[in-house]
Amino acid sequence: MSEVAVVDACQRDGAGGSPTAVLDDAPFTDEERCRIPAELGTSHAVFLRATGIERRRPAYTLRFFTAQDELPACGHGTVAALAVLAEREGGDHDYRAVLRTAHRSFDGRASRNGDGLTASFDPGPVSLRSAGGPELSAVAGGLGLTEDALAGDACVASNGRPRLLLPVRSRAALAELTPDSALLRAACDRYGLLGCYVYSPPDRHGRAAARMFAPSIGVPEDIANANSTACLAAAHATGFGTHRLAVDMGDHLGSPSTITAIVHRDRTGHRIRVGGQAAIVRTAMR
């Protein structure tokens, strides 16, 4: 039997968030790992494996699964994992760990925030390219969007897997989206995209709203998507200095979430930290 923590990751004002299962890895088959999200009513499950000490910090390998397949990375899953690790550590001091996925290692941290925790991590470098032509038309068609609903140039961003970042005029236009999942999946599959992150342009305070559609990985709509928010932060950071972004998600799904991202740009490039609030809401034995 394994203890599973269900974490609401990337909450807004101590509520909502994306329910995520976190547990220690064991000799599960991948089929068994895929069953856990459905069994616990979460979109994702994160499996932790302690690997010793690196850079004088505890180190863990993370694996991420949906009901459909394994993912190479999951931003809100990383936030959830950090919350569980910090809770196990106890105490009021900041928790830090080295985290490893299939493709890279990076640092993560968490600190207590009232009854919950705030966690953040380094999502890695972000590559950006412009998007247009048949690629943009196909994805926009799957979303049911017309050209006059767009608020600027779309781009494809990747910090591991490419996804389309698509700006729309307003939060109202964002709320009105009714994607055709089959058409959107076909478009994303055709152009090798993880999915489409549709967002309202950030205001002068760096506040925005977004919806992430990823039917190709079995997630018709994500409550919170930290890696795509990191990509948006990189795309909108201009000039040198520190830029902050807070993106509201999940309202359409009845689970309000907020992801924060900080970008520091200097002559060597940009560095990003992305994260949010998290709370362990229940545990179960499996």
mmCIF file of C-alpha atoms in Angstrom:
data_model
loop_
_atom_site.group_PDB
_atom_site.id
_atom_site.type_symbol
_atom_site.label_atom_id
_atom_site.label_comp_id
_atom_site.label_asym_id
_atom_site.label_seq_id
_atom_site.Cartn_x
_atom_site.Cartn_y
_atom_site.Cartn_z
ATOM 1 C CA MET A 1 0.000 0.000 0.000
ATOM 2 C CA SER A 2 1.206 3.502 -0.860
ATOM 3 C CA GLU A 3 0.051 6.786 0.658
ATOM 4 C CA VAL A 4 -1.118 9.256 -1.964
ATOM 5 C CA ALA A 5 -1.422 12.975 -1.277
ATOM 6 C CA VAL A 6 -3.945 14.950 -3.315
ATOM 7 C CA VAL A 7 -2.659 18.493 -3.718
ATOM 8 C CA ASP A 8 -4.568 21.473 -5.050
ATOM 9 C CA ALA A 9 -1.764 23.129 -7.001
ATOM 10 C CA CYS A 10 -1.678 26.775 -8.093
ATOM 11 C CA GLN A 11 -4.578 27.907 -5.919
ATOM 12 C CA ARG A 12 -6.020 31.405 -6.003
ATOM 13 C CA ASP A 13 -6.437 33.098 -2.634
ATOM 14 C CA GLY A 14 -6.307 29.746 -0.826
ATOM 15 C CA ALA A 15 -9.002 28.018 -2.896
ATOM 16 C CA GLY A 16 -9.397 26.210 -6.202
ATOM 17 C CA GLY A 17 -6.273 24.907 -7.888
ATOM 18 C CA SER A 18 -5.566 21.811 -9.934
ATOM 19 C CA PRO A 19 -6.040 18.526 -8.001
ATOM 20 C CA THR A 20 -2.880 16.471 -8.454
ATOM 21 C CA ALA A 21 -1.941 13.076 -6.972
ATOM 22 C CA VAL A 22 1.568 12.793 -5.510
ATOM 23 C CA LEU A 23 3.096 9.552 -4.249
ATOM 24 C CA ASP A 24 6.383 7.706 -3.895
ATOM 25 C CA ASP A 25 7.235 5.613 -6.893
ATOM 26 C CA ALA A 26 7.234 1.821 -6.613
ATOM 27 C CA PRO A 27 7.438 -1.125 -9.023
ATOM 28 C CA PHE A 28 4.202 -0.014 -10.748
ATOM 29 C CA THR A 29 3.644 -0.709 -14.404
ATOM 30 C CA ASP A 30 2.973 2.337 -16.552
ATOM 31 C CA GLU A 31 -0.591 1.070 -16.962
ATOM 32 C CA GLU A 32 -0.988 1.159 -13.173
ATOM 33 C CA ARG A 33 0.489 4.654 -13.037
ATOM 34 C CA CYS A 34 -2.037 5.841 -15.641
ATOM 35 C CA ARG A 35 -4.909 4.448 -13.583
ATOM 36 C CA ILE A 36 -4.156 6.561 -10.522
ATOM 37 C CA PRO A 37 -5.420 9.937 -11.849
ATOM 38 C CA ALA A 38 -8.791 8.401 -12.756
ATOM 39 C CA GLU A 39 -9.037 6.547 -9.442
ATOM 40 C CA LEU A 40 -8.397 9.713 -7.416
ATOM 41 C CA GLY A 41 -10.218 12.219 -9.601
ATOM 42 C CA THR A 42 -7.118 14.170 -10.607
ATOM 43 C CA SER A 43 -5.871 15.142 -14.044
ATOM 44 C CA HIS A 44 -2.278 14.110 -13.315
ATOM 45 C CA ALA A 45 -0.233 11.950 -10.964
ATOM 46 C CA VAL A 46 3.366 12.628 -9.918
ATOM 47 C CA PHE A 47 5.693 9.822 -8.827
ATOM 48 C CA LEU A 48 8.667 10.672 -6.575
ATOM 49 C CA ARG A 49 11.898 8.746 -6.232
ATOM 50 C CA ALA A 50 14.621 9.898 -3.829
ATOM 51 C CA THR A 51 18.080 9.769 -5.428
ATOM 52 C CA GLY A 52 20.325 11.041 -2.623
ATOM 53 C CA ILE A 53 21.999 14.429 -2.251
ATOM 54 C CA GLU A 54 23.015 16.791 -5.062
ATOM 55 C CA ARG A 55 24.531 20.242 -4.577
ATOM 56 C CA ARG A 56 24.045 19.730 -0.811
ATOM 57 C CA ARG A 57 20.283 19.377 -1.276
ATOM 58 C CA PRO A 58 17.923 16.391 -1.357
ATOM 59 C CA ALA A 59 17.402 15.148 -4.898
ATOM 60 C CA TYR A 60 14.363 13.478 -6.432
ATOM 61 C CA THR A 61 13.373 12.110 -9.807
ATOM 62 C CA LEU A 62 9.842 13.033 -10.898
ATOM 63 C CA ARG A 63 7.611 11.179 -13.352
ATOM 64 C CA PHE A 64 4.289 12.586 -14.537
ATOM 65 C CA PHE A 65 1.283 10.632 -15.822
ATOM 66 C CA THR A 66 -2.185 11.408 -17.097
ATOM 67 C CA ALA A 67 -4.831 8.740 -17.583
ATOM 68 C CA GLN A 68 -3.558 8.450 -21.161
ATOM 69 C CA ASP A 69 0.238 8.496 -21.032
ATOM 70 C CA GLU A 70 3.464 9.666 -19.400
ATOM 71 C CA LEU A 71 4.483 13.322 -19.834
ATOM 72 C CA PRO A 72 8.090 14.537 -19.916
ATOM 73 C CA ALA A 73 7.200 17.491 -17.656
ATOM 74 C CA CYS A 74 4.281 19.008 -15.765
ATOM 75 C CA GLY A 75 4.481 22.439 -14.170
ATOM 76 C CA HIS A 76 1.605 22.264 -11.703
ATOM 77 C CA GLY A 77 2.660 18.680 -10.940
ATOM 78 C CA THR A 78 6.080 20.023 -9.967
ATOM 79 C CA VAL A 79 4.428 22.597 -7.678
ATOM 80 C CA ALA A 80 2.397 19.774 -6.083
ATOM 81 C CA ALA A 81 5.488 17.594 -5.611
ATOM 82 C CA LEU A 82 7.375 20.443 -3.931
ATOM 83 C CA ALA A 83 4.454 21.033 -1.557
ATOM 84 C CA VAL A 84 4.471 17.369 -0.489
ATOM 85 C CA LEU A 85 8.254 17.276 -0.061
ATOM 86 C CA ALA A 86 8.242 20.480 1.996
ATOM 87 C CA GLU A 87 5.409 19.169 4.163
ATOM 88 C CA ARG A 88 7.356 15.975 4.845
ATOM 89 C CA GLU A 89 10.422 18.016 5.790
ATOM 90 C CA GLY A 90 8.401 20.059 8.299
ATOM 91 C CA GLY A 91 9.522 23.259 9.973
ATOM 92 C CA ASP A 92 9.018 26.863 8.926
ATOM 93 C CA HIS A 93 12.221 27.301 6.928
ATOM 94 C CA ASP A 94 12.358 27.433 3.148
ATOM 95 C CA TYR A 95 12.618 24.001 1.561
ATOM 96 C CA ARG A 96 14.918 23.437 -1.426
ATOM 97 C CA ALA A 97 15.512 20.379 -3.554
ATOM 98 C CA VAL A 98 17.123 19.297 -6.793
ATOM 99 C CA LEU A 99 14.529 17.802 -9.116
ATOM 100 C CA ARG A 100 15.203 15.612 -12.112
ATOM 101 C CA THR A 101 12.995 14.625 -15.033
ATOM 102 C CA ALA A 102 13.828 12.490 -18.049
ATOM 103 C CA HIS A 103 15.617 15.367 -19.778
ATOM 104 C CA ARG A 104 17.078 17.729 -17.170
ATOM 105 C CA SER A 105 17.682 18.598 -13.523
ATOM 106 C CA PHE A 106 16.650 21.885 -11.928
ATOM 107 C CA ASP A 107 16.094 23.519 -8.570
ATOM 108 C CA GLY A 108 12.796 23.817 -6.732
ATOM 109 C CA ARG A 109 11.804 25.581 -3.534
ATOM 110 C CA ALA A 110 8.802 25.931 -1.249
ATOM 111 C CA SER A 111 7.928 28.081 1.752
ATOM 112 C CA ARG A 112 5.033 28.008 4.181
ATOM 113 C CA ASN A 113 2.264 30.493 3.528
ATOM 114 C CA GLY A 114 -0.394 30.332 6.262
ATOM 115 C CA ASP A 115 -2.113 26.953 5.999
ATOM 116 C CA GLY A 116 -0.608 26.235 2.589
ATOM 117 C CA LEU A 117 2.688 26.554 0.776
ATOM 118 C CA THR A 118 4.079 28.595 -2.059
ATOM 119 C CA ALA A 119 6.296 26.621 -4.443
ATOM 120 C CA SER A 120 8.354 27.647 -7.444
ATOM 121 C CA PHE A 121 10.912 26.139 -9.795
ATOM 122 C CA ASP A 122 13.163 26.833 -12.744
ATOM 123 C CA PRO A 123 11.249 25.726 -15.871
ATOM 124 C CA GLY A 124 14.326 25.842 -18.098
ATOM 125 C CA PRO A 125 15.104 27.899 -21.196
ATOM 126 C CA VAL A 126 12.260 28.860 -23.512
ATOM 127 C CA SER A 127 12.534 28.936 -27.302
ATOM 128 C CA LEU A 128 10.146 31.072 -29.327
ATOM 129 C CA ARG A 129 9.195 31.257 -32.985
ATOM 130 C CA SER A 130 6.429 33.028 -34.860
ATOM 131 C CA ALA A 131 3.335 31.104 -35.930
ATOM 132 C CA GLY A 132 1.053 31.687 -38.870
ATOM 133 C CA GLY A 133 -0.270 30.255 -42.094
ATOM 134 C CA PRO A 134 -1.850 26.783 -42.138
ATOM 135 C CA GLU A 135 -0.572 25.962 -38.636
ATOM 136 C CA LEU A 136 -2.336 28.933 -37.028
ATOM 137 C CA SER A 137 -5.461 28.513 -39.176
ATOM 138 C CA ALA A 138 -5.815 24.854 -38.240
ATOM 139 C CA VAL A 139 -5.511 25.443 -34.487
ATOM 140 C CA ALA A 140 -7.728 28.536 -34.562
ATOM 141 C CA GLY A 141 -10.313 26.510 -36.472
ATOM 142 C CA GLY A 142 -10.270 23.831 -33.777
ATOM 143 C CA LEU A 143 -10.863 26.547 -31.187
ATOM 144 C CA GLY A 144 -13.690 28.125 -33.192
ATOM 145 C CA LEU A 145 -11.786 31.419 -33.414
ATOM 146 C CA THR A 146 -11.969 33.923 -36.220
ATOM 147 C CA GLU A 147 -9.147 36.291 -37.122
ATOM 148 C CA ASP A 148 -10.950 39.322 -35.668
ATOM 149 C CA ALA A 149 -10.906 37.648 -32.219
ATOM 150 C CA LEU A 150 -7.091 37.638 -32.143
ATOM 151 C CA ALA A 151 -5.309 40.401 -30.265
ATOM 152 C CA GLY A 152 -1.807 40.097 -31.671
ATOM 153 C CA ASP A 153 0.737 37.735 -33.114
ATOM 154 C CA ALA A 154 0.710 34.068 -32.150
ATOM 155 C CA CYS A 155 3.917 32.204 -31.435
ATOM 156 C CA VAL A 156 5.071 28.674 -30.756
ATOM 157 C CA ALA A 157 6.958 28.391 -27.472
ATOM 158 C CA SER A 158 8.821 25.439 -26.018
ATOM 159 C CA ASN A 159 10.597 24.636 -22.774
ATOM 160 C CA GLY A 160 10.563 20.950 -23.607
ATOM 161 C CA ARG A 161 7.561 20.510 -25.878
ATOM 162 C CA PRO A 162 6.140 23.110 -28.288
ATOM 163 C CA ARG A 163 2.747 24.703 -27.680
ATOM 164 C CA LEU A 164 0.943 27.542 -29.450
ATOM 165 C CA LEU A 165 0.511 30.785 -27.487
ATOM 166 C CA LEU A 166 -2.519 32.577 -28.887
ATOM 167 C CA PRO A 167 -3.688 36.035 -27.682
ATOM 168 C CA VAL A 168 -7.383 36.986 -27.797
ATOM 169 C CA ARG A 169 -8.979 40.385 -27.267
ATOM 170 C CA SER A 170 -10.299 40.037 -23.739
ATOM 171 C CA ARG A 171 -11.205 37.788 -20.832
ATOM 172 C CA ALA A 172 -14.749 37.753 -22.209
ATOM 173 C CA ALA A 173 -13.544 36.404 -25.564
ATOM 174 C CA LEU A 174 -11.512 33.805 -23.680
ATOM 175 C CA ALA A 175 -14.548 32.695 -21.665
ATOM 176 C CA GLU A 176 -16.631 32.260 -24.833
ATOM 177 C CA LEU A 177 -14.320 29.668 -26.410
ATOM 178 C CA THR A 178 -15.993 26.344 -27.223
ATOM 179 C CA PRO A 179 -13.295 24.203 -28.854
ATOM 180 C CA ASP A 180 -13.990 21.184 -30.992
ATOM 181 C CA SER A 181 -11.687 18.706 -29.240
ATOM 182 C CA ALA A 182 -11.424 16.373 -32.221
ATOM 183 C CA LEU A 183 -10.498 19.166 -34.645
ATOM 184 C CA LEU A 184 -8.100 20.734 -32.170
ATOM 185 C CA ARG A 185 -6.393 17.430 -31.453
ATOM 186 C CA ALA A 186 -5.984 16.734 -35.171
ATOM 187 C CA ALA A 187 -4.465 20.197 -35.713
ATOM 188 C CA CYS A 188 -2.054 19.861 -32.778
ATOM 189 C CA ASP A 189 -1.029 16.366 -33.835
ATOM 190 C CA ARG A 190 -0.459 17.514 -37.402
ATOM 191 C CA TYR A 191 1.928 20.287 -36.358
ATOM 192 C CA GLY A 192 3.594 18.535 -33.423
ATOM 193 C CA LEU A 193 2.098 20.772 -30.736
ATOM 194 C CA LEU A 194 1.432 19.837 -27.127
ATOM 195 C CA GLY A 195 -1.660 22.036 -27.239
ATOM 196 C CA CYS A 196 -2.824 25.626 -27.380
ATOM 197 C CA TYR A 197 -2.537 28.204 -24.584
ATOM 198 C CA VAL A 198 -5.045 30.954 -25.286
ATOM 199 C CA TYR A 199 -4.659 34.112 -23.220
ATOM 200 C CA SER A 200 -5.860 37.667 -22.730
ATOM 201 C CA PRO A 201 -3.049 40.238 -22.995
ATOM 202 C CA PRO A 202 -1.470 41.089 -19.620
ATOM 203 C CA ASP A 203 -2.514 44.423 -18.140
ATOM 204 C CA ARG A 204 -0.025 47.011 -16.870
ATOM 205 C CA HIS A 205 0.232 45.101 -13.587
ATOM 206 C CA GLY A 206 1.133 41.858 -15.391
ATOM 207 C CA ARG A 207 -2.267 40.233 -14.749
ATOM 208 C CA ALA A 208 -3.728 38.025 -17.463
ATOM 209 C CA ALA A 209 -6.102 35.110 -17.945
ATOM 210 C CA ALA A 210 -5.573 31.941 -19.960
ATOM 211 C CA ARG A 211 -7.053 28.604 -20.954
ATOM 212 C CA MET A 212 -4.906 25.645 -21.977
ATOM 213 C CA PHE A 213 -6.322 22.985 -24.305
ATOM 214 C CA ALA A 214 -4.288 19.795 -24.752
ATOM 215 C CA PRO A 215 -6.548 16.999 -26.056
ATOM 216 C CA SER A 216 -3.538 15.269 -27.627
ATOM 217 C CA ILE A 217 -2.309 14.246 -24.153
ATOM 218 C CA GLY A 218 -5.754 13.424 -22.786
ATOM 219 C CA VAL A 219 -6.405 16.812 -21.150
ATOM 220 C CA PRO A 220 -9.244 18.606 -22.984
ATOM 221 C CA GLU A 221 -8.647 21.655 -20.751
ATOM 222 C CA ASP A 222 -6.100 22.151 -17.993
ATOM 223 C CA ILE A 223 -7.058 23.858 -14.721
ATOM 224 C CA ALA A 224 -3.528 25.256 -14.368
ATOM 225 C CA ASN A 225 -0.548 25.117 -16.679
ATOM 226 C CA ALA A 226 2.673 26.478 -15.224
ATOM 227 C CA ASN A 227 5.053 25.598 -18.056
ATOM 228 C CA SER A 228 2.934 27.433 -20.621
ATOM 229 C CA THR A 229 2.747 30.422 -18.275
ATOM 230 C CA ALA A 230 6.550 30.398 -18.101
ATOM 231 C CA CYS A 231 6.582 30.434 -21.909
ATOM 232 C CA LEU A 232 4.203 33.414 -21.939
ATOM 233 C CA ALA A 233 6.380 35.260 -19.428
ATOM 234 C CA ALA A 234 9.420 34.747 -21.652
ATOM 235 C CA ALA A 235 7.494 35.929 -24.709
ATOM 236 C CA HIS A 236 6.301 39.123 -22.984
ATOM 237 C CA ALA A 237 9.506 40.074 -21.165
ATOM 238 C CA THR A 238 11.051 43.062 -22.933
ATOM 239 C CA GLY A 239 14.258 44.914 -22.137
ATOM 240 C CA PHE A 240 16.510 44.240 -19.176
ATOM 241 C CA GLY A 241 15.272 43.912 -15.611
ATOM 242 C CA THR A 242 12.670 41.869 -13.751
ATOM 243 C CA HIS A 243 9.195 41.251 -15.154
ATOM 244 C CA ARG A 244 6.316 39.686 -13.229
ATOM 245 C CA LEU A 245 3.231 37.917 -14.503
ATOM 246 C CA ALA A 246 0.197 36.434 -12.750
ATOM 247 C CA VAL A 247 -2.163 34.371 -14.904
ATOM 248 C CA ASP A 248 -5.644 33.305 -13.833
ATOM 249 C CA MET A 249 -6.865 29.950 -15.122
ATOM 250 C CA GLY A 250 -9.501 27.348 -14.243
ATOM 251 C CA ASP A 251 -12.510 29.662 -13.880
ATOM 252 C CA HIS A 252 -14.321 27.998 -16.766
ATOM 253 C CA LEU A 253 -13.858 24.649 -14.988
ATOM 254 C CA GLY A 254 -15.088 25.915 -11.618
ATOM 255 C CA SER A 255 -11.640 25.700 -9.995
ATOM 256 C CA PRO A 256 -9.960 29.154 -10.018
ATOM 257 C CA SER A 257 -6.186 28.969 -10.218
ATOM 258 C CA THR A 258 -3.338 31.444 -10.510
ATOM 259 C CA ILE A 259 0.199 30.834 -11.734
ATOM 260 C CA THR A 260 2.955 33.363 -11.139
ATOM 261 C CA ALA A 261 6.086 33.826 -13.206
ATOM 262 C CA ILE A 262 9.096 36.066 -12.724
ATOM 263 C CA VAL A 263 11.559 36.709 -15.536
ATOM 264 C CA HIS A 264 14.907 38.396 -15.041
ATOM 265 C CA ARG A 265 16.606 39.478 -18.244
ATOM 266 C CA ASP A 266 20.214 40.595 -18.488
ATOM 267 C CA ARG A 267 22.940 40.511 -21.111
ATOM 268 C CA THR A 268 23.345 36.753 -20.712
ATOM 269 C CA GLY A 269 19.680 35.966 -21.435
ATOM 270 C CA HIS A 270 16.650 35.385 -19.238
ATOM 271 C CA ARG A 271 16.033 33.395 -16.080
ATOM 272 C CA ILE A 272 12.523 32.342 -15.103
ATOM 273 C CA ARG A 273 10.850 31.139 -11.924
ATOM 274 C CA VAL A 274 7.299 29.883 -12.109
ATOM 275 C CA GLY A 275 4.973 28.546 -9.429
ATOM 276 C CA GLY A 276 1.988 29.122 -7.206
ATOM 277 C CA GLN A 277 0.239 28.339 -3.965
ATOM 278 C CA ALA A 278 -0.531 24.732 -3.038
ATOM 279 C CA ALA A 279 -2.296 22.844 -0.270
ATOM 280 C CA ILE A 280 -2.527 19.140 0.551
ATOM 281 C CA VAL A 281 -6.274 18.578 0.769
ATOM 282 C CA ARG A 282 -6.448 14.850 1.503
ATOM 283 C CA THR A 283 -4.475 11.630 1.639
ATOM 284 C CA ALA A 284 -5.494 8.141 0.590
ATOM 285 C CA MET A 285 -4.019 4.680 0.590
ATOM 286 C CA ARG A 286 -3.613 2.873 -2.687
#
